[in-house]
Coordinates of C-alpha atoms in Angstrom, one line a residue:
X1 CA -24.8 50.6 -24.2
X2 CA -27.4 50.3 -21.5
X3 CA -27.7 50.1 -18.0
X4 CA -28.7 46.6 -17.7
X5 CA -26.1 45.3 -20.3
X6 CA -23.2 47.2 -18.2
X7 CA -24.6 45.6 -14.9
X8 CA -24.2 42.2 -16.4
X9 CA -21.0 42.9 -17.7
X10 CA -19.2 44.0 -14.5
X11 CA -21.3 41.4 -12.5
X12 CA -22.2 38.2 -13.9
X13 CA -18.7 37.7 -15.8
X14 CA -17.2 37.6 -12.8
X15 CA -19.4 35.1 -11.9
X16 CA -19.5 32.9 -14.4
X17 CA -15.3 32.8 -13.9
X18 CA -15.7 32.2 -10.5
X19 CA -17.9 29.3 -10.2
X20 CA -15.6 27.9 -13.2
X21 CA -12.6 28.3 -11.1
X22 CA -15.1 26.9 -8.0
X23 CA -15.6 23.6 -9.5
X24 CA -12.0 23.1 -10.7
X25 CA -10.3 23.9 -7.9
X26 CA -12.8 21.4 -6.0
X27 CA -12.6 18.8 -9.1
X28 CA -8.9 18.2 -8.7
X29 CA -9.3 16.6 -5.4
X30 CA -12.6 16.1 -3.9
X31 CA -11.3 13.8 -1.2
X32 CA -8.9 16.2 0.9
X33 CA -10.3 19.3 2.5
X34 CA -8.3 21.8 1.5
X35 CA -9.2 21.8 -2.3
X36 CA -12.9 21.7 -0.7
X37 CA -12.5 24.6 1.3
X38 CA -10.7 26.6 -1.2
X39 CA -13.4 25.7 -3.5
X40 CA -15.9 26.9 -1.0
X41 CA -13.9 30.3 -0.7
X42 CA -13.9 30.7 -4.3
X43 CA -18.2 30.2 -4.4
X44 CA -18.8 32.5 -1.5
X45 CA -17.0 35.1 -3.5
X46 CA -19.0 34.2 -6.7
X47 CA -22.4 34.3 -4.4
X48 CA -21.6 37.8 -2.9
X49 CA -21.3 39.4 -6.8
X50 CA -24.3 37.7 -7.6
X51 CA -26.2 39.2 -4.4
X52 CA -24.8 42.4 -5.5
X53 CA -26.0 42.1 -9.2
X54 CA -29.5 41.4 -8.0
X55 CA -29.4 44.3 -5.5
X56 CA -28.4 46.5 -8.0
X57 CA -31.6 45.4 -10.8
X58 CA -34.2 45.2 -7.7
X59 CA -35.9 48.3 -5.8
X60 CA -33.5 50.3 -3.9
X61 CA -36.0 49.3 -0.8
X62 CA -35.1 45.5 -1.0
X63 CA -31.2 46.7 -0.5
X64 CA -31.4 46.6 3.2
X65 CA -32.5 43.0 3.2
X66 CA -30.2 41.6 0.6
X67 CA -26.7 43.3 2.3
X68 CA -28.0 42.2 5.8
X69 CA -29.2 38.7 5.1
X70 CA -27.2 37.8 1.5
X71 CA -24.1 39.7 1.4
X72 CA -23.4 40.6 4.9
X73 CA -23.8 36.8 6.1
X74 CA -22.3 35.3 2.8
X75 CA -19.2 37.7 3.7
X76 CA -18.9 36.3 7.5
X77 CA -18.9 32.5 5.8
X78 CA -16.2 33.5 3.8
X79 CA -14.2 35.0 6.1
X80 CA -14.6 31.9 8.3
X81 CA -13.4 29.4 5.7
X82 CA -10.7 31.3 4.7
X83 CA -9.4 30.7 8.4
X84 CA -10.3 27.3 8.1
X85 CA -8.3 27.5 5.1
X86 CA -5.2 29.6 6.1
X87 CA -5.0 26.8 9.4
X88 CA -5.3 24.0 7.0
X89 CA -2.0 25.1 4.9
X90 CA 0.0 26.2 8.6
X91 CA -0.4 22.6 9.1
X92 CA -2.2 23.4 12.1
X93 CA -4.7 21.2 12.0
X94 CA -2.0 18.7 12.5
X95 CA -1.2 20.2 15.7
X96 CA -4.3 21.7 17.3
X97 CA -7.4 19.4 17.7
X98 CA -10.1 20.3 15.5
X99 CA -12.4 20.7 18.7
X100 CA -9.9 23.8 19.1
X101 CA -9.4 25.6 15.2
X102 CA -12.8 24.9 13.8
X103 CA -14.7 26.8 16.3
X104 CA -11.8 29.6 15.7
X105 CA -12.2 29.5 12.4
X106 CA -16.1 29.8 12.3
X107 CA -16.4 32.3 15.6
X108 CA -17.2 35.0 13.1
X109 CA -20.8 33.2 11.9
X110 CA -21.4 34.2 15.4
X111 CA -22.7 38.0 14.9
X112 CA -24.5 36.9 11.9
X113 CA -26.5 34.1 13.6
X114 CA -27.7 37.1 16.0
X115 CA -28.6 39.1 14.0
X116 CA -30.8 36.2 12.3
X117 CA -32.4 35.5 15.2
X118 CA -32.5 39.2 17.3
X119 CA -33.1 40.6 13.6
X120 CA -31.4 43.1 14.2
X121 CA -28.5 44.9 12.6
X122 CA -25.1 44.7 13.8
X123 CA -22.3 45.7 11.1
X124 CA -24.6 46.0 8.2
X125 CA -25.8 49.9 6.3
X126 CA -29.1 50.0 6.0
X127 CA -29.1 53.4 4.3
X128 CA -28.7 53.4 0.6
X129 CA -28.8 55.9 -2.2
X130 CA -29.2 56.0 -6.1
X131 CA -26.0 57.6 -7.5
X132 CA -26.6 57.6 -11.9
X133 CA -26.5 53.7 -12.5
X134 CA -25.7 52.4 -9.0
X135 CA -27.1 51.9 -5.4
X136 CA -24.3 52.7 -2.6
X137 CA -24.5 52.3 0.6
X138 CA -24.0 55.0 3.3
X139 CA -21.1 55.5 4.9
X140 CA -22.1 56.0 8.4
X141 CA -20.7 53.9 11.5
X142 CA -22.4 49.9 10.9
X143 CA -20.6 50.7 7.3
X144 CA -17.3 51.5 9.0
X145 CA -17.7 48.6 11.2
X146 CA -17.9 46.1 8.7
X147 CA -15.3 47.1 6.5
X148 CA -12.8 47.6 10.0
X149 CA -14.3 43.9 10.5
X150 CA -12.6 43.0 7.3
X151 CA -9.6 44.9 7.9
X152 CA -8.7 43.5 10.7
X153 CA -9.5 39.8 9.1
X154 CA -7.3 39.8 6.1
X155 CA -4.3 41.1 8.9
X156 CA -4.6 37.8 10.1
X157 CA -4.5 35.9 7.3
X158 CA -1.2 38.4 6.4
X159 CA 0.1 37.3 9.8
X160 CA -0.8 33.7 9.2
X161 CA 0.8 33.0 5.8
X162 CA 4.0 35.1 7.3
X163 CA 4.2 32.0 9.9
X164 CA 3.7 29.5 7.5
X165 CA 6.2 31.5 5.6
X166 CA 9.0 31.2 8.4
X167 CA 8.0 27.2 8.9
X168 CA 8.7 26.8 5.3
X169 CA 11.0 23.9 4.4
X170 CA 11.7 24.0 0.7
X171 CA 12.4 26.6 -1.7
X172 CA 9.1 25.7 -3.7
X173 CA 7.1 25.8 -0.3
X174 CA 8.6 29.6 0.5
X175 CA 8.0 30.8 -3.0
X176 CA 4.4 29.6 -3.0
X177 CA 3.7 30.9 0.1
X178 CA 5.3 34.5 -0.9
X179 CA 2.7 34.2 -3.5
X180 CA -0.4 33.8 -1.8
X181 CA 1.4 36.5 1.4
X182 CA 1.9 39.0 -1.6
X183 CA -1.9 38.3 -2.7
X184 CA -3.6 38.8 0.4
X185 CA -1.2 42.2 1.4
X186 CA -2.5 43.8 -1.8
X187 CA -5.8 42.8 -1.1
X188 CA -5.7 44.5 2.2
X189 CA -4.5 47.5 0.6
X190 CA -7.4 47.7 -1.9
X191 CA -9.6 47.2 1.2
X192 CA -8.7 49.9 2.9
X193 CA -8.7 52.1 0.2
X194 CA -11.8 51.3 -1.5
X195 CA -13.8 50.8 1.9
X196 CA -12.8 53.9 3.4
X197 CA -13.0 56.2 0.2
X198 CA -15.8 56.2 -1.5
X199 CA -15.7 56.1 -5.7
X200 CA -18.7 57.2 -7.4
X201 CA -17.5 56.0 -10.8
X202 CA -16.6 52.8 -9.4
X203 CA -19.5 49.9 -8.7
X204 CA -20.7 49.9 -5.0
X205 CA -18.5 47.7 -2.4
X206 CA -15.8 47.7 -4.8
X207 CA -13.2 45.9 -2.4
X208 CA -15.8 42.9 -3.7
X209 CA -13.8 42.7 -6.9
X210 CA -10.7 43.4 -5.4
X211 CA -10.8 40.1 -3.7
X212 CA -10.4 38.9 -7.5
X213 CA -6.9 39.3 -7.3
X214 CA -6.3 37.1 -4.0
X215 CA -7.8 34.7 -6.5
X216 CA -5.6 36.0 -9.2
X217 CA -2.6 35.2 -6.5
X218 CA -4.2 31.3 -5.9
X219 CA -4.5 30.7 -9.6
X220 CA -0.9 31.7 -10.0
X221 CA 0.3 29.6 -7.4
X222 CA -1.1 26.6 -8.3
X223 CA -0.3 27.1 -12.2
X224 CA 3.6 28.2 -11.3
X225 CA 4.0 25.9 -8.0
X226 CA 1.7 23.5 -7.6
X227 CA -0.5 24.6 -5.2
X228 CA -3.6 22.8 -4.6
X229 CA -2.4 20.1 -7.1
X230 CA -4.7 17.7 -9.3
X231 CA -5.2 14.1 -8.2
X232 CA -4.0 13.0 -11.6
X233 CA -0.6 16.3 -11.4
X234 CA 0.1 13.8 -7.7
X235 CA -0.1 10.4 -9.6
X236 CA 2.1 11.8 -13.0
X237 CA 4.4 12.7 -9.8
X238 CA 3.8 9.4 -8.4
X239 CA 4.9 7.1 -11.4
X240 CA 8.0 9.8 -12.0
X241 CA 9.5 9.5 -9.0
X242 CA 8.4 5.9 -8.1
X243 CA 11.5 3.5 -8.2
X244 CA 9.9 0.5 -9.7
X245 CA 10.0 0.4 -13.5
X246 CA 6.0 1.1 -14.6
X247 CA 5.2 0.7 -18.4
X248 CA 1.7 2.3 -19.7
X249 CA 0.9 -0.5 -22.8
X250 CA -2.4 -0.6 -25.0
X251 CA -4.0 -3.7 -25.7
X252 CA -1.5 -4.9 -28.3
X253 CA 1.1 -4.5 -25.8
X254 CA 2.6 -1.2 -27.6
X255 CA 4.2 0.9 -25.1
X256 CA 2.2 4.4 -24.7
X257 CA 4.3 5.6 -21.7
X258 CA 7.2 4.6 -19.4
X259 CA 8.2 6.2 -16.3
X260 CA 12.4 7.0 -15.5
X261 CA 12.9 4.1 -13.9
X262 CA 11.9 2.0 -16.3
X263 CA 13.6 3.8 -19.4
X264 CA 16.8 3.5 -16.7
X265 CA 15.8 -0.3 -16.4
X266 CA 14.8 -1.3 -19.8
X267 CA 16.0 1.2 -22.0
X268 CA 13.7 4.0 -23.4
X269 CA 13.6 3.0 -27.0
X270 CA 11.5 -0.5 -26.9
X271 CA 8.7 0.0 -29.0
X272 CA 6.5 -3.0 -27.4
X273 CA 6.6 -5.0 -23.9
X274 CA 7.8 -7.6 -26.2
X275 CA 11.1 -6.1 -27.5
X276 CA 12.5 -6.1 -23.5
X277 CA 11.4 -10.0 -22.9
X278 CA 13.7 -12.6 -23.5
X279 CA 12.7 -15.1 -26.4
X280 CA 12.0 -18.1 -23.8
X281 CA 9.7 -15.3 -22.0
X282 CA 7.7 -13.9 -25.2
X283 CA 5.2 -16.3 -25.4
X284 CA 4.3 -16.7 -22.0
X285 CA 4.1 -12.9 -22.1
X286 CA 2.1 -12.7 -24.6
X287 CA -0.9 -15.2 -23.4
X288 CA -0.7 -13.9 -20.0
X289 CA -1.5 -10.7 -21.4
X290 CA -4.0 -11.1 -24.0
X291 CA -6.1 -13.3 -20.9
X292 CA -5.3 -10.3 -19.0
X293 CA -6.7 -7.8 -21.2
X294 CA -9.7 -10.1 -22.0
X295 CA -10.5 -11.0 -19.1
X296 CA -10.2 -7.3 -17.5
X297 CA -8.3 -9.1 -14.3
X298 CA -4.9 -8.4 -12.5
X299 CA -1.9 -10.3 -13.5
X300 CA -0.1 -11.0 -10.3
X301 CA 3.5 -12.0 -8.9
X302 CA 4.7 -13.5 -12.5
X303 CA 8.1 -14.6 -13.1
X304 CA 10.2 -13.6 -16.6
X305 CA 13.2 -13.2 -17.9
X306 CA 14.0 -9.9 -19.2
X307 CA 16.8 -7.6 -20.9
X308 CA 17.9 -4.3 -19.4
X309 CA 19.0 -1.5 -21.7
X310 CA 23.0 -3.0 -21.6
X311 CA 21.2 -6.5 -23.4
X312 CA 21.9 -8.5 -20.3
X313 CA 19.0 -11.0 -18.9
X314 CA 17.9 -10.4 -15.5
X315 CA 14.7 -12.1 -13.9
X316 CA 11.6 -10.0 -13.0
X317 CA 8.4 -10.1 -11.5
X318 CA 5.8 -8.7 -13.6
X319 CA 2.3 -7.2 -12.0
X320 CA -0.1 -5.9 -14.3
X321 CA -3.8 -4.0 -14.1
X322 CA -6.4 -2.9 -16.5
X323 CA -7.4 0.7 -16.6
X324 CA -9.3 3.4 -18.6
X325 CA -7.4 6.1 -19.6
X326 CA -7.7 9.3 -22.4
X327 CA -11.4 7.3 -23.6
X328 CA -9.1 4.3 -24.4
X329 CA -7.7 1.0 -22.5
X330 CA -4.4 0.4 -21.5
X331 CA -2.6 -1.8 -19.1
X332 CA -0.1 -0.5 -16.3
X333 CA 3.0 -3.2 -16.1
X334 CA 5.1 -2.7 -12.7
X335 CA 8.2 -4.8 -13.5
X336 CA 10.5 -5.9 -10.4
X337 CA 14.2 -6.4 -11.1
X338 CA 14.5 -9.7 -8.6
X339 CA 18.0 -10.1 -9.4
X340 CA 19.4 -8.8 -6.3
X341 CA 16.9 -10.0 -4.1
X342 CA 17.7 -13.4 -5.3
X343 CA 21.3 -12.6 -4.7
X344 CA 20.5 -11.8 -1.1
X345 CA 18.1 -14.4 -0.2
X346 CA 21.1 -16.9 -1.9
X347 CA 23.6 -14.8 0.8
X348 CA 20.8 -15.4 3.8
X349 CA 20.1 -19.3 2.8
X350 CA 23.8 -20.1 2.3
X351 CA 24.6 -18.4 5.7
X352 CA 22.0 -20.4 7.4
X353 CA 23.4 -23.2 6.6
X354 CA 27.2 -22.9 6.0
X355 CA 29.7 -21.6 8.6
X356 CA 30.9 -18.2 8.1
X357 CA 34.5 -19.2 8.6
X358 CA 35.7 -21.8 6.6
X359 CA 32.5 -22.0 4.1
X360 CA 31.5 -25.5 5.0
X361 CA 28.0 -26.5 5.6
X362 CA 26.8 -26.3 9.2
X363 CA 25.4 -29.0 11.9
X364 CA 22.0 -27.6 10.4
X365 CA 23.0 -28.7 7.0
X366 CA 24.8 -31.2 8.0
X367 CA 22.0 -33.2 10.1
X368 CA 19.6 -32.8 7.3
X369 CA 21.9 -34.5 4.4
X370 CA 22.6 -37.1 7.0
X371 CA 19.0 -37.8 7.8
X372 CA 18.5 -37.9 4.2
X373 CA 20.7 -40.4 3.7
X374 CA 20.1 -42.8 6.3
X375 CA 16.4 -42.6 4.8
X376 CA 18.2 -43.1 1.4
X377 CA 20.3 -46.4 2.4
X378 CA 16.9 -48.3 3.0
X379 CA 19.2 -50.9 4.5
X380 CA 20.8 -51.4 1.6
X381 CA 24.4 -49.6 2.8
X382 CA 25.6 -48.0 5.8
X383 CA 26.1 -44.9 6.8
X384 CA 29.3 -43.8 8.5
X385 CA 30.2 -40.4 10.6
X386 CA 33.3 -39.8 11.4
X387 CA 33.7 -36.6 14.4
X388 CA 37.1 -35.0 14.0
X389 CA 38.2 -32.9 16.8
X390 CA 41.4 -31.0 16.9
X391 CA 44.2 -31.9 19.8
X392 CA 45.3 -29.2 21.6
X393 CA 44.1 -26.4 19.5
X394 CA 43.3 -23.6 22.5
X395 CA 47.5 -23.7 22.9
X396 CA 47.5 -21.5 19.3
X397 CA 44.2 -19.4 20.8
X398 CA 46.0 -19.0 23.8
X399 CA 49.4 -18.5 22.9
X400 CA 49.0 -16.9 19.4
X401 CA 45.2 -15.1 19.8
X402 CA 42.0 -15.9 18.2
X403 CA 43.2 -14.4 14.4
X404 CA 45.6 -16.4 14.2
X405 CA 42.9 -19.6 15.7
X406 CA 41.0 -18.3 12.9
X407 CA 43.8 -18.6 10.1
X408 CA 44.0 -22.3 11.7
X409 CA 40.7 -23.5 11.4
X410 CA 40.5 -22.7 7.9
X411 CA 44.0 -24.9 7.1
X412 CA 42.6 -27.6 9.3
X413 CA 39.0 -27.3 7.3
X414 CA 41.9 -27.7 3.9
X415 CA 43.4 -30.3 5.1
X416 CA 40.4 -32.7 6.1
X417 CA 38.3 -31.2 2.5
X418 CA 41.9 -32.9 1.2
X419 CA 40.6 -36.6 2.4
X420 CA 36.8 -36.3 0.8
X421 CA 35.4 -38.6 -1.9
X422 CA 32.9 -37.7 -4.4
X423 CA 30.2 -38.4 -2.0
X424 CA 31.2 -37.7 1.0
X425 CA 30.0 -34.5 3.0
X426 CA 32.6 -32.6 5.3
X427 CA 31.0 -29.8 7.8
X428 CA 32.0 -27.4 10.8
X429 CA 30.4 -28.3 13.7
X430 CA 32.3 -25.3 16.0
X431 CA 35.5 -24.4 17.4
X432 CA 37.8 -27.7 16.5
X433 CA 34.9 -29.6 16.2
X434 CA 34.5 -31.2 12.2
X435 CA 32.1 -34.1 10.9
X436 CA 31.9 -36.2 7.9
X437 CA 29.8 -37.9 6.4
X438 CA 30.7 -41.1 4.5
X439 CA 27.8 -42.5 2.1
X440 CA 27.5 -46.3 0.5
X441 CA 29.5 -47.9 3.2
X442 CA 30.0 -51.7 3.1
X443 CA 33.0 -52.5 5.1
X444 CA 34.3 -51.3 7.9
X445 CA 37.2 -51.3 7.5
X446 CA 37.0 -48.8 4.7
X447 CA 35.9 -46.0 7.3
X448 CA 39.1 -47.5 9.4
X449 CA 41.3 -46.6 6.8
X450 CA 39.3 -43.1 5.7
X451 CA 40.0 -42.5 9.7
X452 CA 43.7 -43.3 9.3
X453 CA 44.3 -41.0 5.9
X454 CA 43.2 -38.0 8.2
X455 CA 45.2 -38.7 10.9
X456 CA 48.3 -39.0 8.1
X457 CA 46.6 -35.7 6.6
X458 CA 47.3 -34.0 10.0
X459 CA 50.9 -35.4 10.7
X460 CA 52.7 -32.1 8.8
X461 CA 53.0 -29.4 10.6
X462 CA 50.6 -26.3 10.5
X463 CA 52.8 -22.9 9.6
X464 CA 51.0 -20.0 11.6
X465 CA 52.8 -16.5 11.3
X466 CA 56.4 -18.3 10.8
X467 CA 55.4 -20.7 13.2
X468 CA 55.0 -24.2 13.0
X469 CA 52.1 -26.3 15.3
X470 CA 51.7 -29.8 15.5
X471 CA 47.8 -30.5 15.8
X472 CA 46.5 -34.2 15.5
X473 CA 43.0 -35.0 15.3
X474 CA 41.0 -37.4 17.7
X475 CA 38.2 -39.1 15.3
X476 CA 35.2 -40.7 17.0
X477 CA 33.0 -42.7 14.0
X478 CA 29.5 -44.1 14.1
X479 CA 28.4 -46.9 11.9
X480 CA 25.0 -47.8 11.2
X481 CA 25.1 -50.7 10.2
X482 CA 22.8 -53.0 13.1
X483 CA 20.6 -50.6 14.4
X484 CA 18.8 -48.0 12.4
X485 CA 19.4 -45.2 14.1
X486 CA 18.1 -41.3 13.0
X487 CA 21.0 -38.8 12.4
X488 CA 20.8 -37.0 15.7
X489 CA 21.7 -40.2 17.8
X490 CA 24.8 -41.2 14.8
X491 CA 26.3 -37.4 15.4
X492 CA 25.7 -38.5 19.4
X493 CA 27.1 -41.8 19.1
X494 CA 30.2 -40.4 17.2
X495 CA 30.8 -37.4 19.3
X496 CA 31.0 -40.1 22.4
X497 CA 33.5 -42.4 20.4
X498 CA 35.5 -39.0 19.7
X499 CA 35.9 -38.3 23.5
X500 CA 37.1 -42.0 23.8
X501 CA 39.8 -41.7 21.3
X502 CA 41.4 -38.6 23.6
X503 CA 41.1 -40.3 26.5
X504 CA 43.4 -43.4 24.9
X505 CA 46.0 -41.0 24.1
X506 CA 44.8 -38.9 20.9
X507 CA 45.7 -38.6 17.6
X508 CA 44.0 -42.1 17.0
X509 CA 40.4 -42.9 16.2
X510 CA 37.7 -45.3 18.0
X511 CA 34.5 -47.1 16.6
X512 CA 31.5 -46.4 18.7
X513 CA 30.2 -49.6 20.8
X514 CA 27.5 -49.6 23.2
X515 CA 29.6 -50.2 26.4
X516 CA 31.0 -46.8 26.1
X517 CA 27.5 -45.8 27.1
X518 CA 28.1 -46.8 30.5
X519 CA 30.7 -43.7 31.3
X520 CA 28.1 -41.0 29.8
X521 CA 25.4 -39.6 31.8
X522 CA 21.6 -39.8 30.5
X523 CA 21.5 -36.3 30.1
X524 CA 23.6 -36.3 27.3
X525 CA 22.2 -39.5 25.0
X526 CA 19.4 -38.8 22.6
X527 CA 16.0 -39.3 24.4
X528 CA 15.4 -42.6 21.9
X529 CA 18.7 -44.0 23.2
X530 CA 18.3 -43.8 26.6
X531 CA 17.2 -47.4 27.0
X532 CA 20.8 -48.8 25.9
X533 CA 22.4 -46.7 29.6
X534 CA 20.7 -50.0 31.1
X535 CA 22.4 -52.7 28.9

């Protein structure tokens, strides 16, 4: 076999591997910097072989030029990006400003640069000899230099991946970086010895291909570990771990792939998007998604009912996207169980508006069915409210503590619920403090009587922790029957009537009239009222 054909073995195969393994490493994820520095690593490496393949065809007196300007400053750029590189995976870069690591990292262009512009040699041989195929360089002291240069570089990369080694937080992390630390310690062995010792059967700078297996080292880390991952290896990790059921569909809505969580969802047997949609849902399914797939636009925030994998119907929110995937189309479906959102958005409105103690609506609630239905009457019925306050109920809270007031309230809230029509709205104001609401009233004498069966409700005694209490009620009620008046002022005019039927003795009621206006202060009448202080 000849010369030339040996040369091109032992150089440009090498090559033509590296700049493969150069444009994959950067293809994977073009966006972050590591994968383009590593990629750049990888092409200096390739560029140095193919310097020394052309050195090796050319005139020995052209080998001078080519180590000092093509290999020599090729070699410096490498070792600067693999400190960029080696700061990059430390995390560093997160913790030193990049005014600070990049100008470590590149300090060693520095010598280079000089001799560019002094043109003069620093660390470079400039003495060569032929030796059967091969041109070697002497080994004199701007030899030695360079490869102590080297030497001392890959230490610190040795000392830098044993830090990141000692920061490591998972058991993946540690084994990935013992990886690339066991990598660069044998290529700092097969520096030393093939830059110090010189091998006449081996190819000239021979620690060149030695730096193959730190790539050997790289490669094996990302296969094994995951080092340097693709951008599609961190989305397939993505829609694995991501809790929200994602289902991969073509455009006949078969199912081509569905993520854990929506096999754990929906079951992992359904053969369309169809077979996990309810039978009221399927049709609106199936337009929404044939305009969707047409029309190459997002479906967004749409409401279904579906069946998880035990066949019972929950309601979802389905989003859906068109994408290219494997030269075909294919829709992504993200599918939102809603069913306990609702359940807590129920829990949060029905707290707003009911009272955590006895579950009866609130004065929010309350105010708004009463506004309702004064709006409702339309003059044609009255509205009554009737404000129930409890006689002498801080003597239990006093006497017998607040959990046993509690255990009170809620027999006093039974006890009035005990007196309600069909129509009628009973809420907690606070405290003692209790309000109904009495709809369609003609006479008033009904609400009189209403008034009267909760005073006869209250009559029998309240057992408390073998106790019994006595505890009347003192009923104010507001009628609208002359005035229209808005449900603020009616829950006003009905607290003032209550306070009224205490002061004549309790456990009685009073009517509201306008010359109990006289005793209250302005201050304390709706601002719409204020004119009837004067009559």
């Amino acid at each position: 076999m000849s010369n030339s054909i040996l040369l091109f073995l032992e150089y440009i195969v090498p090559v033509v591997i590296l700049f493969y393994m150069a444009v994959e490493v950067y293809v994977r994820n073009p966006r972050i910097s590591e994968y383009r520095i590593a990629s750049a690593i990888v092409f200096t490496f390739m560029l140095m072989l193919a310097g020394e393949y052309i050195r090796q065809i050319v005139p020995i007196k052209y080998s001078p030029i080519l180590v000092t300007y093509w290999l020599g400053n090729i070699g410096a750029l490498n070792a600067c990006l693999g400190f960029h590189f080696h700061f990059k995976i430390l995390n560093a870069s997160k913790k030193i400003t990049a005014w600070l690591y990049i100008p470590i990292s590149y300090s060693l262009i520095v010598p280079s640069l000089l001799e560019l512009i002094q043109q003069k040699n620093i660390y470079n041989s400039r003495l060569f000899e032929r030796d059967g195929m091969f041109i070697y360089p002497i080994f004199n002291a701007p030899y030695y230099i360079a490869i102590g240069v080297g030497v001392f570089v890959i230490c610190l990369f040795t000392g830098m991946l044993a830090i990141a080694y000692s920061a490591s937080q998972s058991e993946k992390e540690k084994k990935r970086t013992t990886l690339l630390l066991y990598g660069t310690i044998a290529t700092l062995i097969s520096q030393i010895l093939f830059g110090y010792i010189k091998f006449t059967q081996l190819p000239p700078y021979p620690y060149l291909f030695t730096d193959v297996i730190w790539l050997f080292f790289l490669r094996w880390a990302m296969i094994q570990y995951d080092f340097l991952p693709s951008a599609s290896k961190r989305f397939e990790t993505l829609f694995e771990l991501n809790p929200v059921a994602i289902v991969v569909a073509d455009e006949y809505g078969y199912v081509m792939e569905m993520n854990p969580a929506a096999k754990l969802l929906l079951g992992g047997d359904c053969k369309t998007i169809y077979d996990f949609c309810s039978e009221e849902s399927k049709e609106l399914l199936s337009k929404l998604y044939t305009e969707h797939f047409n029309s190459r636009k997002m479906l967004k925030e749409c409401e279904m009912k579906f069946y998880n994998k035990e066949d019972d119907l929950f309601i979802g929110v389905v989003e859906a996207d068109y994408v290219e995937m494997d030269a075909s189309y294919a829709t992504i479906l993200i599918i939102r169980d809603e069913t306990e959102q609702r359940k807590n958005r129920s829990k949060l409105e029905y707290l707003a508006f009911h009272d955590a103690l006895t579950g009866l609506p609130n004065r929010r609630l309350f105010t708004k069915k009463l506004q309702e239905a004064i709006e409702k009457s339309q003059n044609k019925y009255n509205i009554a409210v009737l404000y129930v306050d409890g006689d002498d109920f801080k003597r239990i809270n006093d006497t017998m503590g607040h959990e046993t007031g509690d255990q009170f309230l809620k027999l006093f809230a039974e006890r009035l619920q005990q007196c309600l029509g069909p129509f009628d709205l009973l809420a907690r104001l606070g405290g003692d403090e209790f309000i109904f609401l009495l709809n369609n009233v003609h006479h008033e004498e009904y609400v009189e009587s209403f008034a009267l069966k909760i005073i006869e409700k209250l009559k029998k005694p309240f057992v408390l922790s073998s106790r019994e209490f006595l505890v009347s009620g003192s009923i104010g009620i507001s009628i609208n029957n002359e005035e229209r008046m808005d449900a603020e002022t009616m829950i006003c005019y009905s607290d003032i009537a209550m306070y009224e039927a205490k002061k004549s003795g309790r456990n009685t009621y009073r009517m509201f009239n306008h010359t109990m206006l006289r005793e209250v202060l302005p201050s304390q009448l709706p601002i719409d009222t204020s004119f009837s202080f004067e009559n």
